[in-house]
Short mmCIF file of C-alpha atoms in Angstrom, two decimals:
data_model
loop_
_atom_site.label_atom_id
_atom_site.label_comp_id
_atom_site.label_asym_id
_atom_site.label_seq_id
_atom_site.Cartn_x
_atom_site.Cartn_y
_atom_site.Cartn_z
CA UNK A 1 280.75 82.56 124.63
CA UNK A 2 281.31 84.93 121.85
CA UNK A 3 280.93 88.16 123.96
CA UNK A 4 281.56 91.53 122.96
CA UNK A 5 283.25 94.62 125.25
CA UNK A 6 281.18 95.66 127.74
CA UNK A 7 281.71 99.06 129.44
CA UNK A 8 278.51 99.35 131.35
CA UNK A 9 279.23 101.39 134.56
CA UNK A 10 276.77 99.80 136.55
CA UNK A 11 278.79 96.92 136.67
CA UNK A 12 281.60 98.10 138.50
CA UNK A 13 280.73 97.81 142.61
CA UNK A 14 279.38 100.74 144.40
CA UNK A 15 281.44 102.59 146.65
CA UNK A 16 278.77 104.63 148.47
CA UNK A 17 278.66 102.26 151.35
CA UNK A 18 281.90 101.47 151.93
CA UNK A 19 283.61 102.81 155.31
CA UNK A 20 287.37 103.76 154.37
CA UNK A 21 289.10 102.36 157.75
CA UNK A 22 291.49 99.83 158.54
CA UNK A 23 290.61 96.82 160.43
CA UNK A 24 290.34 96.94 164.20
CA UNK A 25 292.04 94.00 166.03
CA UNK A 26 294.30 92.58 163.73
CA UNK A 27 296.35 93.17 160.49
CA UNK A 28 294.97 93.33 156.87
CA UNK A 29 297.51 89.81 156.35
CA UNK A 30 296.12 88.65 158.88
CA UNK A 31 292.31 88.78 157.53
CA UNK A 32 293.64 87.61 154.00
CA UNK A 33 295.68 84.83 155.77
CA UNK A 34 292.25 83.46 157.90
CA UNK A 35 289.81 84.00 155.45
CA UNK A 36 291.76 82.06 152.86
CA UNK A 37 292.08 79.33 155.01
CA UNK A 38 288.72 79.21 156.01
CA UNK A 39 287.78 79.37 152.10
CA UNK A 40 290.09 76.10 151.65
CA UNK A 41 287.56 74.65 154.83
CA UNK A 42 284.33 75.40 152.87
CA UNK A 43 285.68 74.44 149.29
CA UNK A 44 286.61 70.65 150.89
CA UNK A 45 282.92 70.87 152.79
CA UNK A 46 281.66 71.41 149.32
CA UNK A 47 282.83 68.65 148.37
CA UNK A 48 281.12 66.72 150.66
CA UNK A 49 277.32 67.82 149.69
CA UNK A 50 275.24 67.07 147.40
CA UNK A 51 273.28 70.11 144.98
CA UNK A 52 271.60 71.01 142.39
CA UNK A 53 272.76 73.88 139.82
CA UNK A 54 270.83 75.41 138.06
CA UNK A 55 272.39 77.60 134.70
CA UNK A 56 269.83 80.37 132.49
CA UNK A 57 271.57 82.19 129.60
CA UNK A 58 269.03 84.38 127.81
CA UNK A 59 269.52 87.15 124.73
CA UNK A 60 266.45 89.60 125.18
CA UNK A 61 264.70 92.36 122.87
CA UNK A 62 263.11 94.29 125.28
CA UNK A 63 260.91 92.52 127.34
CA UNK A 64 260.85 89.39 124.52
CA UNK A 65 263.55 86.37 125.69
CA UNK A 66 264.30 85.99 121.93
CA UNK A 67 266.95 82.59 122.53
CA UNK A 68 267.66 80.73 125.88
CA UNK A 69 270.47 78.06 127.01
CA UNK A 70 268.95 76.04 130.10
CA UNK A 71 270.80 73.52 131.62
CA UNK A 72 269.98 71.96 135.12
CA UNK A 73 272.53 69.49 137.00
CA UNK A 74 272.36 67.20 140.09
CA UNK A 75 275.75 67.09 141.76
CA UNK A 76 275.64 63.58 143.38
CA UNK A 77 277.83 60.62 144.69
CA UNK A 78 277.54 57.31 143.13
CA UNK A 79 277.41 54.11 144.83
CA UNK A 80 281.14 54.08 145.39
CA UNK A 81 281.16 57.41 146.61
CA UNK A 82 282.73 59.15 143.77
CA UNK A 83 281.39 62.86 142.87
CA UNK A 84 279.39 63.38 139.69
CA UNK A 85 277.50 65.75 137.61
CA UNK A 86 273.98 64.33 136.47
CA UNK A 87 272.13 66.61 133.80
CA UNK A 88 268.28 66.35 134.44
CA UNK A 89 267.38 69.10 132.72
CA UNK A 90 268.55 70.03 129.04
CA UNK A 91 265.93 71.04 126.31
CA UNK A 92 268.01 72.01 122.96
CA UNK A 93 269.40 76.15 122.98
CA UNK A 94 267.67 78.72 121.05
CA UNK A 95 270.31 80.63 121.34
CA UNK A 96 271.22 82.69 117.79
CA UNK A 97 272.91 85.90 118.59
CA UNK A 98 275.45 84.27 120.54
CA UNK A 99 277.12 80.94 120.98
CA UNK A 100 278.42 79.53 124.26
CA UNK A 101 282.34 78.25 124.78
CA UNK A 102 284.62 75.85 126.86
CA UNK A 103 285.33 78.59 128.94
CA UNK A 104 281.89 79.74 129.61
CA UNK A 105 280.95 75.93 130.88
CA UNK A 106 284.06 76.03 132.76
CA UNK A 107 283.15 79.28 134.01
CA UNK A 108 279.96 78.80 135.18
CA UNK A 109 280.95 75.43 137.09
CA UNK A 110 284.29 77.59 138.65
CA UNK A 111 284.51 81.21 138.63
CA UNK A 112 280.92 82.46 139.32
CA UNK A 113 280.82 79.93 142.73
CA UNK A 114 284.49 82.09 143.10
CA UNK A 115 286.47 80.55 146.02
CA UNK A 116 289.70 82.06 147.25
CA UNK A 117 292.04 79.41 149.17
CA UNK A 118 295.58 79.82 150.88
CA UNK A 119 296.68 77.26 147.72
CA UNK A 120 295.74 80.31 145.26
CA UNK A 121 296.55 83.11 147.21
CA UNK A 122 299.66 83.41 145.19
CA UNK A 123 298.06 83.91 142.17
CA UNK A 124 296.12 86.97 143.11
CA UNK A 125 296.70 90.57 143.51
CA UNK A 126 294.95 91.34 146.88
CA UNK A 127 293.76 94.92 147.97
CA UNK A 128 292.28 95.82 151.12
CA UNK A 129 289.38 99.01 150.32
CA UNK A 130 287.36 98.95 153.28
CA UNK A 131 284.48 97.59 155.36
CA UNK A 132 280.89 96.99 154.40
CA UNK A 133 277.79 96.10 156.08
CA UNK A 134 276.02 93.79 153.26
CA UNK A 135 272.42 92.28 153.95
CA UNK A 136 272.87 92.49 157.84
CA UNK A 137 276.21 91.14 157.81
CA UNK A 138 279.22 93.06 158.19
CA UNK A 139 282.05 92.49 155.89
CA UNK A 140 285.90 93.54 155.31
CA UNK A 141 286.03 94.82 151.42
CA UNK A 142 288.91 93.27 149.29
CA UNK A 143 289.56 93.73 145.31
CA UNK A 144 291.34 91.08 143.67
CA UNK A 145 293.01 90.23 140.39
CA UNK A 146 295.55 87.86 138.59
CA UNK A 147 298.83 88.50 139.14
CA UNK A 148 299.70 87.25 135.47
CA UNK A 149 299.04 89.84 132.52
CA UNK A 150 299.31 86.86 129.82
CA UNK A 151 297.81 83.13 130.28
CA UNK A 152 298.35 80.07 129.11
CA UNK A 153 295.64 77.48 127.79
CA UNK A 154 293.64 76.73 130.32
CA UNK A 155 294.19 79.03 132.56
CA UNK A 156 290.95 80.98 134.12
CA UNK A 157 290.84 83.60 137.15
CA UNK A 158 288.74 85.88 138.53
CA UNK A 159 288.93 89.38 138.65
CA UNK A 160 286.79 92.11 140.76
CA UNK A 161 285.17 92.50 144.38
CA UNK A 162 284.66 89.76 147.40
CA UNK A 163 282.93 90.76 150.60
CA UNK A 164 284.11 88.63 153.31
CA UNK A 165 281.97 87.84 156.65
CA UNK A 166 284.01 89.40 159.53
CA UNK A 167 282.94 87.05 162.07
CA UNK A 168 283.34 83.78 159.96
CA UNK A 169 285.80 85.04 157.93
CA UNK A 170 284.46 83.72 154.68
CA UNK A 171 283.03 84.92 151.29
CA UNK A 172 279.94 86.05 151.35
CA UNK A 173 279.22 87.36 148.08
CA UNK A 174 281.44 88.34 144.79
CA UNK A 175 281.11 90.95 141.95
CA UNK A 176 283.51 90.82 138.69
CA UNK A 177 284.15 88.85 135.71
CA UNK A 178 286.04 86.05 134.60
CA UNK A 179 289.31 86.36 132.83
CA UNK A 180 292.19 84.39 131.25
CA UNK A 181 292.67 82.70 128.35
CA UNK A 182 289.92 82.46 125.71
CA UNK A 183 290.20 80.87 122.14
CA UNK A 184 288.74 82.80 119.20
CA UNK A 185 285.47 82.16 118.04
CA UNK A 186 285.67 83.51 114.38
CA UNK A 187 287.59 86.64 114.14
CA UNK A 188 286.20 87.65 117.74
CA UNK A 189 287.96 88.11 120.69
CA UNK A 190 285.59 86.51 123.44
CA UNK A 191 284.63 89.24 126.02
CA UNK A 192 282.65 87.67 129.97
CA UNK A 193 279.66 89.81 131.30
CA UNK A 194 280.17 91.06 134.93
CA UNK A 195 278.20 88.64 137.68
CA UNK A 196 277.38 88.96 141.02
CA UNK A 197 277.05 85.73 143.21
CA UNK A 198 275.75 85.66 146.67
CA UNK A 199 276.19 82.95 149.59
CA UNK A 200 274.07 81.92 152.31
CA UNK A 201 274.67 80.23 155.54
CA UNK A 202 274.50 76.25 155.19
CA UNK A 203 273.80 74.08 158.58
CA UNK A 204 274.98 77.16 160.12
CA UNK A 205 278.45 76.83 159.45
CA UNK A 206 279.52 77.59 156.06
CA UNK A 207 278.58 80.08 153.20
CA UNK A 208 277.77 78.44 150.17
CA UNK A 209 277.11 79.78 146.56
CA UNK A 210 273.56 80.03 145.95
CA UNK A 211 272.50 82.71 143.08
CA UNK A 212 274.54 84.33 140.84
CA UNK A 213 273.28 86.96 138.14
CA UNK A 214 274.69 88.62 135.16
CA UNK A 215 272.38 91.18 133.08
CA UNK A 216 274.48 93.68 130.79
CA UNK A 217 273.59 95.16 127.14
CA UNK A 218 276.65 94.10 125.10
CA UNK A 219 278.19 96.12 122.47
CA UNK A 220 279.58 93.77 119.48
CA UNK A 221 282.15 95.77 117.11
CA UNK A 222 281.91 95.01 113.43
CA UNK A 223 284.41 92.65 112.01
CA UNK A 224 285.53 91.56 108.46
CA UNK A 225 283.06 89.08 108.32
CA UNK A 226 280.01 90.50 111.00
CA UNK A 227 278.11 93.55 111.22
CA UNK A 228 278.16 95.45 114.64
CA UNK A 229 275.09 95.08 116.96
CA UNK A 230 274.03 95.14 120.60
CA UNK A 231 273.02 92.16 122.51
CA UNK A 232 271.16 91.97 125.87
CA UNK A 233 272.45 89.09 127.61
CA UNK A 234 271.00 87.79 131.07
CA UNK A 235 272.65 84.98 133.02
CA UNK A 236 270.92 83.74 136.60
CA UNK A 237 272.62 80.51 138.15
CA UNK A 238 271.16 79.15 141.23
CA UNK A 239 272.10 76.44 143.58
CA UNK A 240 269.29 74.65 145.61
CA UNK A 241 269.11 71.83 147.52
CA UNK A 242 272.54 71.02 149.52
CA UNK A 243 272.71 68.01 151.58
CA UNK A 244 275.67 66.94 153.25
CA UNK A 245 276.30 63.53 151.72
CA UNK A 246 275.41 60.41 154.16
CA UNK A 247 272.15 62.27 155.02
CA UNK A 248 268.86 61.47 154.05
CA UNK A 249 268.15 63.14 150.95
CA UNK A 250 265.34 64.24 148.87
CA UNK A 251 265.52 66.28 145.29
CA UNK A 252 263.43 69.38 146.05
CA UNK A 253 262.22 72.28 143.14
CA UNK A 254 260.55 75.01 144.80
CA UNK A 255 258.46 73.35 147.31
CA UNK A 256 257.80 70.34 145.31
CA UNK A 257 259.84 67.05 145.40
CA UNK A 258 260.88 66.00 141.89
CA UNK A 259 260.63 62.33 140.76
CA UNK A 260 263.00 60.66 138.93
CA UNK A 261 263.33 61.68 134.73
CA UNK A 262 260.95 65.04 135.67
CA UNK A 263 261.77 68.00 134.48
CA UNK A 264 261.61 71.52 136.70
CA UNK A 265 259.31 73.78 135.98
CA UNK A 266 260.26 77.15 134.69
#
């Protein structure tokens, strides 16, 4: 997505509830150790349900959605039990002021559903800031980054805040960006909004991705070729429907089932 820099402050995570103490019980490598591989748990258990995604990219003008990407997927088996992606929902982007990427497909799949195993715990700077209690649930605070400064082609991390459940040692909700390597799209430099993501408790065992939001006012700098200008940008993903696979299934929107070839309503 050709995205400008962003320096909106309200997307950095708020401090103000944060309790500056260390852990009680047991080390902060020890947390990072359990919770990672928990995370490597939930990210195979993932693979093992069935979902629906659900991906909204809108430029607005004040209250006005002036251009909107819309894609909705079923994530299914097939009758040999192999995992794929089934787009039910795609009506043609109005999208003008700015155009989506490889990496903002890949992104959207990957880094907003962020999951942190013990396989990519070497790739991440890892820093312990506190505890939290978030929606009921109370939470050790961690910031995390890339350890590399320059990427390769291909290569995509995330960058910012996880919250992680300190009974279940899990994820249960992100804040940060996306970053890595990013072709040009013109003569700009491709720039990711901030997102938060949250999880909720799935057949009471694991926390699994299911809304993430962006919403940021983006500041484009003239180029050579393109006048400077400001772009509200709003991204809401959601995730509906899991069922472990094997189980009886049925396609819900809302509170409605959906038949086969119907659309969602908006």
């Amino acid at each position: 997505m050709t995205w400008a820099q962003s320096s909106t402050p309200q997307n950095k995570p708020d401090d103000s509830n944060v309790v500056k103490q260390q852990p009680k019980g047991m080390t902060v490598d020890e947390i990072i150790r359990r919770f990672a591989a928990r995370e490597k748990e939930f990210k195979e258990a993932r693979e093992n349900y069935t979902f629906r995604q659900d991906v909204k990219v809108q430029t607005i003008d004040g209250r006005t959605v002036t251009g909107e990407y819309r894609e909705v997927v079923d994530v299914t088996f097939d009758e040999r039990q192999r995992r794929r992606e089934e787009v039910v929902f795609a009506p043609q982007s109005t999208l003008r002021e700015i155009s989506m990427t490889t990496e903002d497909y890949e992104d959207l799949r990957h880094r907003y559903p962020f999951v942190l195993t013990t396989d990519e715990l070497a790739d991440y700077q890892i820093l312990y800031i506190g505890t939290e209690r978030v929606d009921e649930v109370d939470t050790y605070v961690f910031d995390v980054a890339p350890k590399a400064k320059t990427f390769t082609k291909g290569q995509r991390f995330f960058q910012g805040r996880i919250w992680v459940d300190d009974r279940d040692f899990q994820i249960v909700k992100t804040h940060g960006k996306p970053v890595g390597y990013a072709t040009k799209s013109g003569d700009q430099e491709q720039q990711f909004p901030a997102f938060v993501t949250y999880r909720e408790q799935i057949d009471g065992k694991y926390w699994f991705p299911t809304y993430s939001r962006a919403d940021e006012v983006l500041h484009f700098p003239p180029t050579k070729n393109t006048p400077g200008s400001d772009v509200h940008i709003r991204i809401i993903v959601k995730y509906t429907d899991y069922k472990q696979f094997g189980s009886k299934t049925r396609i819900l929107y809302g509170d409605e089932e959906l038949k086969k070839d119907q659309p969602p309503k908006k």
